[in-house]
Short mmCIF file of C-alpha atoms in Angstrom, two decimals:
data_model
loop_
_atom_site.label_atom_id
_atom_site.label_comp_id
_atom_site.label_asym_id
_atom_site.label_seq_id
_atom_site.Cartn_x
_atom_site.Cartn_y
_atom_site.Cartn_z
CA ILE A 14 -12.15 -12.05 -5.39
CA HIS A 15 -14.34 -15.15 -5.44
CA LYS A 16 -16.70 -15.12 -8.41
CA LEU A 17 -19.70 -16.70 -6.66
CA PRO A 18 -20.16 -14.03 -3.92
CA LEU A 19 -19.81 -11.31 -6.58
CA ILE A 20 -22.40 -12.96 -8.85
CA ILE A 21 -24.80 -13.39 -5.92
CA ALA A 22 -24.37 -9.71 -4.96
CA ILE A 23 -25.06 -8.59 -8.54
CA ILE A 24 -28.17 -10.82 -8.74
CA LEU A 25 -29.48 -9.30 -5.48
CA MET A 26 -28.87 -5.79 -6.82
CA VAL A 27 -30.67 -6.63 -10.05
CA LEU A 28 -33.62 -8.06 -8.10
CA GLU A 29 -33.73 -4.91 -5.97
CA SER A 30 -33.77 -2.81 -9.15
CA MET A 31 -36.67 -4.88 -10.54
CA VAL A 32 -38.60 -4.41 -7.31
CA SER A 33 -37.93 -0.65 -7.52
CA LEU A 34 -39.27 -0.64 -11.08
CA SER A 35 -42.46 -2.46 -10.00
CA ILE A 36 -43.33 -0.04 -7.19
CA PRO A 37 -44.55 2.82 -9.48
CA TRP A 38 -46.74 0.30 -11.33
CA PHE A 39 -48.35 -0.73 -8.02
CA ALA A 40 -48.84 2.94 -7.18
CA GLY A 41 -50.72 3.44 -10.46
CA ARG A 42 -52.89 0.37 -9.91
CA PHE A 43 -53.59 1.43 -6.32
CA SER A 44 -54.73 4.90 -7.41
CA GLU A 45 -56.85 3.36 -10.17
CA SER A 46 -58.55 1.10 -7.63
CA ILE A 47 -59.23 4.05 -5.29
CA LEU A 48 -60.46 6.47 -7.97
CA GLN A 49 -62.67 4.03 -9.85
CA GLY A 50 -63.71 1.92 -6.86
CA GLU A 51 -63.10 -1.21 -8.88
CA VAL A 52 -61.32 -4.48 -8.25
CA ILE A 53 -58.08 -4.64 -10.30
CA TYR A 54 -56.85 -8.13 -11.27
CA ASN A 55 -59.23 -9.56 -8.66
CA LEU A 56 -57.41 -7.49 -6.00
CA SER A 57 -59.04 -4.85 -3.81
CA TYR A 58 -57.18 -1.65 -3.03
CA LEU A 59 -56.35 -3.00 0.47
CA GLN A 60 -54.85 -6.13 -1.05
CA ILE A 61 -52.86 -3.99 -3.49
CA ALA A 62 -51.68 -1.80 -0.59
CA LEU A 63 -50.60 -4.92 1.33
CA MET A 64 -48.66 -6.23 -1.67
CA TRP A 65 -47.14 -2.78 -2.06
CA PHE A 66 -45.99 -2.85 1.56
CA LEU A 67 -44.57 -6.35 1.14
CA LEU A 68 -42.60 -5.05 -1.85
CA PHE A 69 -41.13 -2.34 0.38
CA LEU A 70 -40.07 -5.02 2.89
CA PHE A 71 -38.59 -7.19 0.15
CA GLN A 72 -36.79 -4.18 -1.34
CA ALA A 73 -35.32 -3.30 2.08
CA PHE A 74 -34.16 -6.90 2.58
CA LEU A 75 -32.55 -7.05 -0.87
CA ARG A 76 -30.81 -3.70 -0.36
CA PHE A 77 -29.43 -4.75 3.03
CA THR A 78 -28.19 -8.11 1.74
CA SER A 79 -26.63 -6.71 -1.43
CA ASN A 80 -24.99 -3.79 0.44
CA TYR A 81 -23.55 -6.17 3.03
CA ARG A 82 -22.19 -8.53 0.39
CA ILE A 83 -20.71 -5.69 -1.67
CA SER A 84 -19.10 -4.20 1.46
CA PHE A 85 -17.61 -7.59 2.35
CA ILE A 86 -16.30 -8.05 -1.20
CA GLY A 87 -14.74 -4.57 -0.88
CA ALA A 88 -13.08 -5.55 2.40
CA GLU A 89 -11.77 -8.75 0.80
CA MET A 90 -10.48 -6.80 -2.21
CA LEU A 91 -8.79 -4.28 0.10
CA THR A 92 -7.08 -7.12 1.98
CA LYS A 93 -5.83 -8.91 -1.13
CA PHE A 94 -4.85 -5.72 -2.95
CA SER A 95 -2.92 -4.31 0.02
CA CYS A 96 -1.16 -7.68 0.54
CA ARG A 97 -0.21 -7.84 -3.13
CA LEU A 98 1.13 -4.28 -3.06
CA TYR A 99 3.00 -4.96 0.19
CA ASP A 100 4.62 -8.07 -1.29
CA HIS A 101 5.68 -6.14 -4.39
CA ILE A 102 7.11 -3.24 -2.36
CA GLN A 103 9.08 -5.67 -0.19
CA LEU A 104 10.75 -7.08 -3.29
CA LEU A 105 11.79 -3.69 -4.68
CA PRO A 106 15.51 -2.82 -4.56
CA LEU A 107 16.86 -0.72 -1.69
CA LYS A 108 17.14 2.21 -4.10
CA TYR A 109 13.34 2.60 -3.98
CA PHE A 110 13.35 2.93 -0.19
CA ASP A 111 16.29 5.33 -0.32
CA ASN A 112 14.46 7.59 -2.78
CA ASN A 113 11.00 7.50 -1.18
CA LYS A 114 9.87 8.58 2.27
CA LYS A 115 8.52 5.87 4.52
CA GLY A 116 5.31 7.85 5.04
CA GLU A 117 4.63 7.96 1.29
CA VAL A 118 4.93 4.18 1.12
CA LEU A 119 2.56 3.84 4.10
CA ALA A 120 0.09 6.21 2.40
CA LEU A 121 0.10 3.94 -0.66
CA LEU A 122 -0.73 0.90 1.48
CA SER A 123 -3.48 2.66 3.41
CA ASN A 124 -5.13 5.60 1.68
CA ASP A 125 -4.53 4.86 -2.01
CA VAL A 126 -5.34 1.15 -1.82
CA ALA A 127 -8.56 1.90 0.11
CA ILE A 128 -9.70 4.43 -2.52
CA VAL A 129 -9.10 2.07 -5.46
CA SER A 130 -10.63 -0.96 -3.68
CA TYR A 131 -13.76 0.97 -2.69
CA PHE A 132 -14.15 2.31 -6.21
CA PHE A 133 -14.01 -1.11 -7.89
CA SER A 134 -16.01 -3.01 -5.25
CA ALA A 135 -18.75 -0.49 -4.47
CA ILE A 136 -18.91 2.16 -7.20
CA ILE A 137 -18.35 0.10 -10.36
CA ILE A 138 -20.60 -2.77 -9.26
CA SER A 139 -23.38 -0.35 -8.24
CA LEU A 140 -23.46 0.89 -11.85
CA ILE A 141 -25.21 -2.35 -12.86
CA PRO A 142 -28.50 -1.66 -10.98
CA SER A 143 -28.27 2.05 -11.77
CA CYS A 144 -28.08 1.37 -15.50
CA LEU A 145 -30.86 -1.21 -15.19
CA ILE A 146 -33.15 1.31 -13.48
CA ILE A 147 -32.39 3.99 -16.08
CA LEU A 148 -33.13 1.61 -18.98
CA GLY A 149 -36.13 0.05 -17.21
CA THR A 150 -37.79 3.37 -16.41
CA LEU A 151 -37.28 4.59 -19.99
CA VAL A 152 -38.83 1.43 -21.46
CA LEU A 153 -41.81 1.53 -19.08
CA MET A 154 -42.35 5.24 -19.65
CA PHE A 155 -42.28 4.76 -23.43
CA ASN A 156 -44.94 2.10 -22.89
CA ILE A 157 -47.18 4.73 -21.25
CA SER A 158 -46.33 7.88 -23.26
CA ASN A 159 -43.80 8.20 -26.07
CA VAL A 160 -43.74 12.01 -25.90
CA ILE A 161 -43.00 12.24 -22.17
CA ALA A 162 -40.39 9.47 -22.34
CA LEU A 163 -38.74 11.26 -25.26
CA ILE A 164 -38.51 14.48 -23.22
CA ILE A 165 -36.68 12.59 -20.47
CA VAL A 166 -34.32 10.94 -22.98
CA MET A 167 -33.44 14.40 -24.37
CA MET A 168 -32.37 15.47 -20.88
CA VAL A 169 -29.57 12.84 -20.77
CA PRO A 170 -27.13 14.66 -23.15
CA ALA A 171 -27.64 17.87 -21.16
CA PHE A 172 -26.81 15.90 -18.03
CA PHE A 173 -23.47 14.68 -19.42
CA ILE A 174 -22.53 18.10 -20.84
CA ILE A 175 -23.00 19.74 -17.42
CA LEU A 176 -21.10 16.86 -15.82
CA LYS A 177 -18.18 17.34 -18.20
CA ILE A 178 -18.01 21.13 -17.72
CA LEU A 179 -18.19 21.08 -13.93
CA GLY A 180 -16.02 17.97 -13.51
CA ARG A 181 -13.12 19.13 -15.70
CA SER A 182 -11.12 20.54 -12.77
CA ILE A 183 -11.81 17.68 -10.33
CA LYS A 184 -9.02 15.37 -11.59
CA PRO A 185 -6.01 17.69 -10.95
CA LEU A 186 -7.51 18.69 -7.59
CA THR A 187 -7.92 15.05 -6.58
CA GLU A 188 -4.35 14.16 -7.61
CA ASN A 189 -3.02 17.09 -5.55
CA ILE A 190 -5.09 16.02 -2.53
CA VAL A 191 -3.80 12.43 -2.72
CA GLN A 192 -0.20 13.69 -2.98
CA GLN A 193 -0.61 16.14 -0.08
CA GLN A 194 -2.16 13.39 2.06
CA ALA A 195 0.88 11.21 1.32
CA ASN A 196 3.13 14.13 2.28
CA ALA A 197 1.28 14.51 5.59
CA VAL A 198 1.78 10.83 6.45
CA ALA A 199 5.44 11.04 5.37
CA LEU A 200 6.04 14.12 7.53
CA ALA A 201 4.42 12.56 10.61
CA SER A 202 6.27 9.27 10.09
CA GLU A 203 9.62 11.03 9.71
CA ASN A 204 9.14 13.23 12.80
CA PHE A 205 7.95 10.41 15.03
CA GLY A 206 10.88 8.31 13.83
CA VAL A 207 13.34 10.96 15.06
CA ILE A 208 11.28 12.22 18.01
CA LYS A 209 14.39 12.38 20.23
CA LEU A 210 16.00 14.74 17.74
CA VAL A 211 12.85 16.88 17.62
CA LYS A 212 12.74 17.15 21.39
CA ALA A 213 16.50 17.62 21.78
CA PHE A 214 16.41 20.77 19.63
CA ALA A 215 12.98 21.91 20.89
CA ARG A 216 11.58 21.67 17.35
CA GLU A 217 8.04 20.71 18.39
CA ASN A 218 6.51 24.05 17.36
CA THR A 219 8.46 24.18 14.10
CA GLU A 220 7.45 20.67 13.08
CA SER A 221 3.88 21.35 14.20
CA ASP A 222 3.79 24.42 11.96
CA LYS A 223 5.05 22.36 8.99
CA PHE A 224 2.32 19.79 9.57
CA LYS A 225 -0.35 22.50 9.95
CA ILE A 226 0.74 24.20 6.72
CA ASN A 227 0.38 20.89 4.86
CA ALA A 228 -2.98 20.19 6.57
CA HIS A 229 -4.32 23.62 5.58
CA GLU A 230 -3.14 23.08 2.00
CA ILE A 231 -5.14 19.84 1.96
CA GLN A 232 -8.12 21.69 3.44
CA ALA A 233 -7.92 24.40 0.74
CA LEU A 234 -7.77 21.78 -2.02
CA ARG A 235 -10.66 19.84 -0.48
CA LYS A 236 -12.69 23.05 -0.26
CA LYS A 237 -12.33 23.56 -4.01
CA GLN A 238 -13.08 19.89 -4.70
CA LEU A 239 -16.13 19.81 -2.40
CA LYS A 240 -17.46 23.05 -3.91
CA ILE A 241 -17.45 21.47 -7.40
CA GLN A 242 -18.83 18.15 -6.17
CA SER A 243 -21.50 19.92 -4.10
CA LEU A 244 -22.46 21.96 -7.16
CA LEU A 245 -22.78 18.89 -9.38
CA SER A 246 -25.54 17.19 -7.41
CA PRO A 247 -27.96 20.18 -7.09
CA VAL A 248 -27.41 21.18 -10.73
CA ILE A 249 -28.26 17.68 -11.86
CA GLN A 250 -31.13 17.58 -9.39
CA LEU A 251 -32.39 20.91 -10.77
CA LEU A 252 -32.21 19.52 -14.28
CA VAL A 253 -34.06 16.36 -13.31
CA SER A 254 -36.65 18.25 -11.21
CA SER A 255 -37.28 20.60 -14.13
CA GLY A 256 -37.86 17.53 -16.25
CA VAL A 257 -40.32 16.14 -13.71
CA LEU A 258 -42.14 19.50 -13.65
CA LEU A 259 -42.27 19.45 -17.43
CA ILE A 260 -43.72 15.95 -17.24
CA VAL A 261 -46.40 17.20 -14.84
CA VAL A 262 -47.32 20.09 -17.15
CA ILE A 263 -47.42 17.97 -20.30
CA GLY A 264 -49.05 15.08 -18.48
CA SER A 265 -51.80 17.41 -17.21
CA ARG A 266 -52.48 18.53 -20.80
CA TYR A 267 -52.70 14.91 -21.91
CA TYR A 268 -54.99 14.12 -18.96
CA GLN A 269 -57.31 17.03 -19.82
CA SER A 270 -57.51 15.82 -23.38
CA GLY A 271 -58.33 12.31 -22.19
CA GLU A 272 -55.19 10.75 -23.66
CA LEU A 273 -53.74 9.96 -20.23
CA SER A 274 -55.44 8.62 -17.10
CA VAL A 275 -54.68 9.70 -13.54
CA PRO A 276 -53.13 6.29 -12.66
CA ASP A 277 -50.87 6.53 -15.71
CA LEU A 278 -49.91 10.10 -14.77
CA ILE A 279 -49.02 9.01 -11.20
CA THR A 280 -47.03 6.07 -12.55
CA LEU A 281 -45.14 8.36 -14.95
CA LEU A 282 -44.27 10.82 -12.18
CA MET A 283 -42.98 8.03 -9.95
CA TYR A 284 -40.91 6.62 -12.80
CA GLY A 285 -39.54 10.12 -13.40
CA MET A 286 -38.45 10.38 -9.76
CA LEU A 287 -37.03 6.85 -9.89
CA PHE A 288 -35.10 7.86 -13.03
CA ALA A 289 -33.69 10.88 -11.18
CA ARG A 290 -32.07 8.77 -8.43
CA PRO A 291 -29.38 6.97 -10.49
CA MET A 292 -28.82 10.06 -12.65
CA SER A 293 -28.00 12.12 -9.54
CA GLY A 294 -25.76 9.27 -8.37
CA LEU A 295 -23.83 9.43 -11.64
CA ALA A 296 -23.01 13.07 -10.86
CA ASN A 297 -21.12 12.00 -7.72
CA LEU A 298 -19.55 9.12 -9.64
CA TYR A 299 -17.48 11.51 -11.76
CA GLY A 300 -15.61 12.88 -8.75
CA GLN A 301 -15.04 9.38 -7.39
CA VAL A 302 -13.69 8.26 -10.77
CA GLN A 303 -11.12 11.07 -10.74
CA GLN A 304 -10.12 10.28 -7.16
CA ALA A 305 -9.66 6.60 -8.04
CA LEU A 306 -7.62 7.54 -11.13
CA GLY A 307 -5.29 9.68 -9.00
CA ALA A 308 -4.74 6.90 -6.46
CA SER A 309 -4.37 4.15 -9.08
CA SER A 310 -1.77 6.12 -11.06
CA ARG A 311 0.46 6.26 -7.95
CA ILE A 312 -0.01 2.54 -7.33
CA ASN A 313 0.66 1.68 -10.99
CA LYS A 314 3.97 3.55 -10.82
CA VAL A 315 5.05 1.23 -7.99
CA PHE A 316 3.88 -1.92 -9.78
CA ALA A 317 5.78 -0.75 -12.88
CA MET A 318 9.05 -0.85 -10.93
CA SER A 319 11.05 -4.04 -11.34
CA PRO A 320 11.55 -6.08 -8.16
CA GLU A 321 14.80 -7.68 -7.12
CA PRO A 322 15.67 -10.66 -9.37
CA ILE A 323 14.39 -13.54 -7.23
CA ASP A 324 14.63 -16.34 -9.77
CA LEU A 325 13.67 -19.68 -8.26
CA SER A 326 15.28 -21.45 -11.21
CA SER A 327 18.70 -19.91 -10.51
CA ARG A 328 21.40 -21.83 -8.70
CA GLU A 329 20.98 -22.64 -5.00
CA ILE A 330 24.13 -22.33 -2.91
CA VAL A 331 25.30 -25.48 -1.11
CA ASN A 332 28.46 -26.24 0.84
CA VAL A 333 29.71 -22.66 0.73
CA GLN A 334 33.48 -22.45 1.17
CA GLY A 335 33.51 -18.66 1.55
CA GLN A 336 35.83 -17.55 -1.23
CA ILE A 337 35.04 -13.98 -2.34
CA ILE A 338 36.39 -12.36 -5.51
CA PHE A 339 35.88 -8.78 -6.70
CA GLU A 340 36.92 -8.45 -10.35
CA GLN A 341 37.37 -4.89 -11.69
CA VAL A 342 34.23 -3.70 -9.92
CA CYS A 343 33.07 -0.15 -10.57
CA PHE A 344 30.08 1.41 -8.90
CA ALA A 345 28.35 4.79 -8.91
CA TYR A 346 25.12 5.88 -7.20
CA GLN A 347 24.96 8.86 -9.55
CA PRO A 348 26.13 9.10 -13.16
CA ASN A 349 29.60 10.62 -13.61
CA LYS A 350 30.30 10.28 -9.89
CA ILE A 351 32.28 7.05 -9.45
CA LEU A 352 32.45 5.70 -5.92
CA LEU A 353 34.41 2.48 -6.58
CA ASN A 354 36.90 2.35 -9.46
CA ASN A 355 38.14 -1.02 -10.79
CA VAL A 356 38.22 -2.66 -7.35
CA SER A 357 39.80 -6.12 -7.49
CA PHE A 358 40.72 -8.36 -4.57
CA GLU A 359 40.26 -11.91 -3.37
CA ILE A 360 39.38 -13.27 0.09
CA ALA A 361 40.28 -16.90 0.71
CA PRO A 362 37.89 -19.23 2.60
CA LYS A 363 37.97 -18.60 6.38
CA GLU A 364 40.18 -15.56 5.92
CA THR A 365 39.54 -12.31 7.84
CA VAL A 366 39.95 -9.10 5.88
CA VAL A 367 39.57 -5.55 7.16
CA ILE A 368 38.92 -2.61 4.83
CA LEU A 369 39.66 0.85 6.22
CA GLY A 370 38.47 4.20 5.02
CA ALA A 371 36.75 7.42 5.93
CA ASN A 372 32.97 7.82 5.97
CA GLY A 373 31.35 7.96 2.55
CA ILE A 374 34.35 6.45 0.77
CA GLY A 375 32.50 3.28 -0.35
CA LYS A 376 33.24 0.76 2.43
CA THR A 377 29.60 -0.10 3.14
CA THR A 378 28.90 -0.28 -0.59
CA LEU A 379 31.33 -3.21 -0.84
CA LEU A 380 29.17 -5.12 1.66
CA HIS A 381 25.98 -4.11 -0.16
CA LEU A 382 27.46 -5.46 -3.39
CA LEU A 383 28.10 -8.81 -1.70
CA MET A 384 24.52 -8.87 -0.35
CA ARG A 385 23.28 -7.77 -3.79
CA PHE A 386 21.45 -4.82 -2.29
CA VAL A 387 23.03 -3.09 -5.28
CA ASP A 388 24.72 -4.46 -8.41
CA PRO A 389 28.03 -3.28 -9.90
CA THR A 390 27.98 -0.62 -12.59
CA SER A 391 30.60 -2.81 -14.27
CA GLY A 392 32.74 -5.74 -13.24
CA ASN A 393 31.78 -8.92 -11.37
CA VAL A 394 31.57 -10.30 -7.84
CA PHE A 395 32.06 -14.04 -7.26
CA LEU A 396 31.29 -16.39 -4.42
CA ASP A 397 33.17 -19.70 -4.65
CA LYS A 398 33.93 -18.80 -8.31
CA ALA A 399 30.19 -18.44 -9.09
CA ASN A 400 29.03 -15.03 -10.29
CA LEU A 401 26.54 -13.58 -7.77
CA ASN A 402 24.15 -12.81 -10.65
CA SER A 403 23.79 -16.54 -11.31
CA LEU A 404 22.90 -17.40 -7.72
CA ASN A 405 19.48 -17.54 -6.09
CA LEU A 406 19.16 -14.29 -4.15
CA SER A 407 17.47 -15.71 -1.04
CA SER A 408 19.92 -18.58 -0.94
CA LEU A 409 22.86 -16.14 -1.18
CA ARG A 410 21.63 -13.98 1.68
CA ARG A 411 20.88 -16.97 3.92
CA ASN A 412 24.58 -17.90 3.76
CA ILE A 413 25.80 -14.43 4.74
CA GLY A 414 25.57 -12.92 8.21
CA PHE A 415 25.28 -9.15 7.84
CA VAL A 416 25.71 -6.77 10.78
CA SER A 417 24.91 -3.30 9.52
CA GLN A 418 26.08 -0.05 11.05
CA ASP A 419 22.45 1.09 10.85
CA ILE A 420 21.15 -1.48 13.30
CA ALA A 421 17.51 -2.45 12.79
CA LEU A 422 15.60 -4.17 15.58
CA CYS A 423 11.92 -5.08 15.56
CA ASN A 424 9.56 -3.95 18.32
CA GLY A 425 9.59 -7.22 20.25
CA SER A 426 11.64 -9.03 22.85
CA ILE A 427 15.39 -9.67 22.78
CA LEU A 428 14.52 -13.31 22.04
CA ASP A 429 12.43 -12.27 19.02
CA ASN A 430 15.24 -10.12 17.65
CA ILE A 431 18.04 -12.66 18.01
CA SER A 432 15.91 -15.38 16.41
CA TYR A 433 14.53 -13.06 13.70
CA GLY A 434 16.34 -14.80 10.84
CA TYR A 435 16.03 -18.26 12.40
CA PRO A 436 12.65 -18.36 14.22
CA ARG A 437 12.81 -22.11 14.89
CA ALA A 438 15.99 -21.83 16.95
CA SER A 439 15.93 -23.33 20.42
CA ILE A 440 16.53 -21.21 23.51
CA GLU A 441 19.87 -23.01 23.95
CA GLU A 442 21.01 -22.00 20.45
CA ILE A 443 19.92 -18.41 21.10
CA GLU A 444 21.84 -18.30 24.37
CA VAL A 445 24.98 -19.64 22.67
CA ALA A 446 24.75 -16.95 19.96
CA ALA A 447 24.23 -14.26 22.62
CA THR A 448 27.28 -15.50 24.54
CA GLU A 449 29.43 -15.52 21.40
CA ALA A 450 28.36 -11.95 20.63
CA GLY A 451 29.11 -10.78 24.18
CA ALA A 452 25.44 -10.00 24.84
CA ALA A 453 24.64 -12.71 27.41
CA ASP A 454 25.91 -10.79 30.45
CA PHE A 455 23.76 -7.71 30.01
CA ILE A 456 20.73 -9.78 28.91
CA ASN A 457 20.89 -11.95 32.03
CA ALA A 458 21.21 -8.84 34.17
CA LEU A 459 17.84 -7.54 32.91
CA GLU A 460 14.77 -8.30 35.02
CA LEU A 461 12.96 -10.10 32.19
CA GLY A 462 16.13 -11.42 30.53
CA TYR A 463 15.51 -12.59 26.98
CA ASP A 464 11.83 -11.57 27.27
CA THR A 465 12.77 -7.89 27.69
CA CYS A 466 11.05 -5.67 25.11
CA VAL A 467 13.53 -3.59 23.11
CA GLY A 468 11.04 -0.95 21.87
CA GLU A 469 10.71 0.28 18.30
CA ASN A 470 14.09 -0.18 16.59
CA GLY A 471 15.68 -1.02 19.96
CA VAL A 472 15.06 2.42 21.49
CA LEU A 473 15.05 0.95 25.03
CA LEU A 474 18.61 -0.38 24.68
CA SER A 475 21.98 1.34 24.44
CA GLY A 476 23.88 1.49 21.15
CA GLY A 477 26.38 -1.12 22.28
CA GLN A 478 23.63 -3.48 23.44
CA ARG A 479 21.83 -3.13 20.12
CA GLN A 480 25.08 -3.85 18.27
CA ARG A 481 25.69 -7.05 20.25
CA ILE A 482 22.13 -8.26 19.67
CA SER A 483 22.56 -7.60 15.96
CA LEU A 484 25.75 -9.67 15.95
CA ALA A 485 24.06 -12.48 17.90
CA ARG A 486 21.27 -12.49 15.31
CA ALA A 487 23.83 -12.91 12.51
CA LEU A 488 25.76 -15.63 14.34
CA LEU A 489 22.65 -17.69 15.16
CA ALA A 490 22.24 -18.71 11.51
CA LYS A 491 25.86 -20.00 11.48
CA PRO A 492 26.66 -18.25 8.18
CA SER A 493 29.66 -19.20 6.06
CA ILE A 494 30.45 -15.51 5.53
CA LEU A 495 30.22 -12.73 8.09
CA LEU A 496 30.06 -9.07 7.04
CA LEU A 497 30.60 -6.45 9.75
CA ASP A 498 30.03 -2.74 9.19
CA GLU A 499 31.73 -0.63 11.88
CA PRO A 500 31.25 -3.36 14.53
CA THR A 501 32.75 -1.30 17.39
CA SER A 502 31.26 2.10 16.56
CA MET A 503 28.78 2.01 19.47
CA ILE A 504 30.95 0.27 22.05
CA ASP A 505 32.80 2.27 24.70
CA LYS A 506 36.58 2.18 25.03
CA GLU A 507 36.51 -0.07 28.09
CA GLY A 508 34.45 -2.70 26.31
CA LYS A 509 36.27 -2.60 22.97
CA ALA A 510 39.22 -4.78 24.01
CA GLU A 511 36.93 -7.46 25.45
CA PHE A 512 34.66 -7.28 22.38
CA GLN A 513 37.63 -7.64 20.02
CA ASP A 514 38.77 -10.75 21.91
CA LYS A 515 35.28 -12.19 21.45
CA LEU A 516 35.42 -11.44 17.74
CA LYS A 517 38.83 -13.06 17.32
CA GLN A 518 37.48 -16.33 18.75
CA LEU A 519 34.51 -16.21 16.36
CA PHE A 520 36.49 -15.71 13.18
CA ILE A 521 38.13 -19.16 13.08
CA ASN A 522 35.51 -21.00 11.03
CA GLN A 523 34.13 -18.21 8.82
CA THR A 524 35.15 -15.89 6.05
CA VAL A 525 34.98 -12.43 7.56
CA LEU A 526 34.95 -9.02 5.90
CA ILE A 527 35.03 -5.99 8.20
CA VAL A 528 34.70 -2.41 6.98
CA THR A 529 35.65 0.23 9.52
CA HIS A 530 37.55 3.43 10.20
CA ASP A 531 38.90 1.88 13.45
CA LYS A 532 42.51 0.87 12.71
CA ALA A 533 42.65 -1.17 15.93
CA LEU A 534 40.50 -3.82 14.24
CA THR A 535 43.35 -4.64 11.85
CA SER A 536 44.75 -6.73 14.71
CA LEU A 537 41.98 -9.24 13.94
CA ALA A 538 42.81 -9.41 10.23
CA ASP A 539 44.86 -11.72 8.10
CA ARG A 540 45.02 -8.91 5.55
CA ALA A 541 43.86 -5.32 5.40
CA PHE A 542 43.13 -2.75 2.70
CA SER A 543 42.24 0.90 2.61
CA ILE A 544 40.05 2.73 0.11
CA GLU A 545 41.35 5.98 -1.32
CA ASN A 546 39.57 7.80 -4.16
CA GLY A 547 37.61 4.66 -5.02
CA VAL A 548 40.73 2.50 -5.32
CA LEU A 549 41.70 -0.38 -3.00
CA ILE A 550 45.22 -0.22 -1.54
CA GLU A 551 46.91 -2.92 0.58
CA TYR A 552 47.39 -1.87 4.20
CA LYS A 553 50.18 -3.31 6.35
CA VAL A 554 48.86 -5.40 9.25
CA ASN A 555 50.74 -5.53 12.58
CA ASN A 556 49.41 -8.58 14.45
#
């Protein structure tokens, strides 16, 4: 946040507080002028009334300007805070995204960030004028009557005791509400992401019931929270009003004894009411503090997580030859459950290797280790005899073309998706990549060609079309190493032979590692292996 706009906003709020403190004084002088029929400070009562009105106008202007500036600072804080959180989340390892629902992450970026930003920009800053008014009214009241001011001061401890008693249960309620709201977003995000599955099994009513149950749980928690918050304000107001009434009673006694004039009594009453405004506001502040604490604790947990090691000082990769070495690599997603056990093999530059195995045996994990989506539990992985841990992460990934089995496409055109990793590519380069991947024929057959929208995650295309676009995207960057995860899993039998011929032509100038359960792809390989019980075994290739 820029310091100057914040300082200006605080100055405006302080000025508005000073104007508020001067209004009761004008009220007292106005009443004195009316009751005594005298000119006060060479001002008639009409002139005092006019100045009083001008103060109201000035107060309104200051409040509008300060509120606008504070709101804008809050919007700026929300923007910067959400961008910072988004950047941090992007850099977290894949394990974080595997262990957390997408909706919970979205709730962090929307609901939690908004709560914390509003609290710091609007609530905390507004404490400055509130405290100024409380101190100012006390000083000015002591100047008029020590006894009455002392009575008001004695009410402050009672105020905080009531606040503490009633607000004790707000924090756990607020934390539960924030968590349930995140669950609601996560549930909706998950269901809309698999809407075909929901419709295919006619699960609309079931999923609707799950969402309603969560919504009603939030409603029940909010009911409890609102009941406490709604009780705080009237209790504090009752306390303050009782104090004002006590001031009236005592002030009347002082007036009857001649120790206090009517103008002073009016001024005291107005200061008492002015004192009540920030004190009542502090009652609502307690609930907002607890809500902000609940949201900030969730955000702090994310910031406490270590991002991927993107060290700009680490070695940049240049002139990649494509040699890959796995040296006694072990890996386990869960303790005491080894997936890969002392895997060692070497792939020569421009060599094509196929690794076979059933689902869940660790084939994809080998590719993830090369991409450094995960790191070995023990052992080392080398690229051109350099340990992957010593290489710049972005530089490493730029030199590897990765075609995942879980194909991810953005909600844009085919052109946008092919050029995703290389946005400055020319249309000619994109067309060449599409041709190499066997995607050009079906793209040209579409009415809008490369401008055809693919829908969210490519929902408007077939599985085979999505797979070819994913391959074209990888080929466009001309990577030294190509990693293919089940490259023919979504292609029909008729198209497989043609697709394999395309692949064979592509593999001349690159190091290629294919993981698959399709034994037919071994015809493309120089060597092949299979994974059995976490161990790599050489597989005979019949070319």
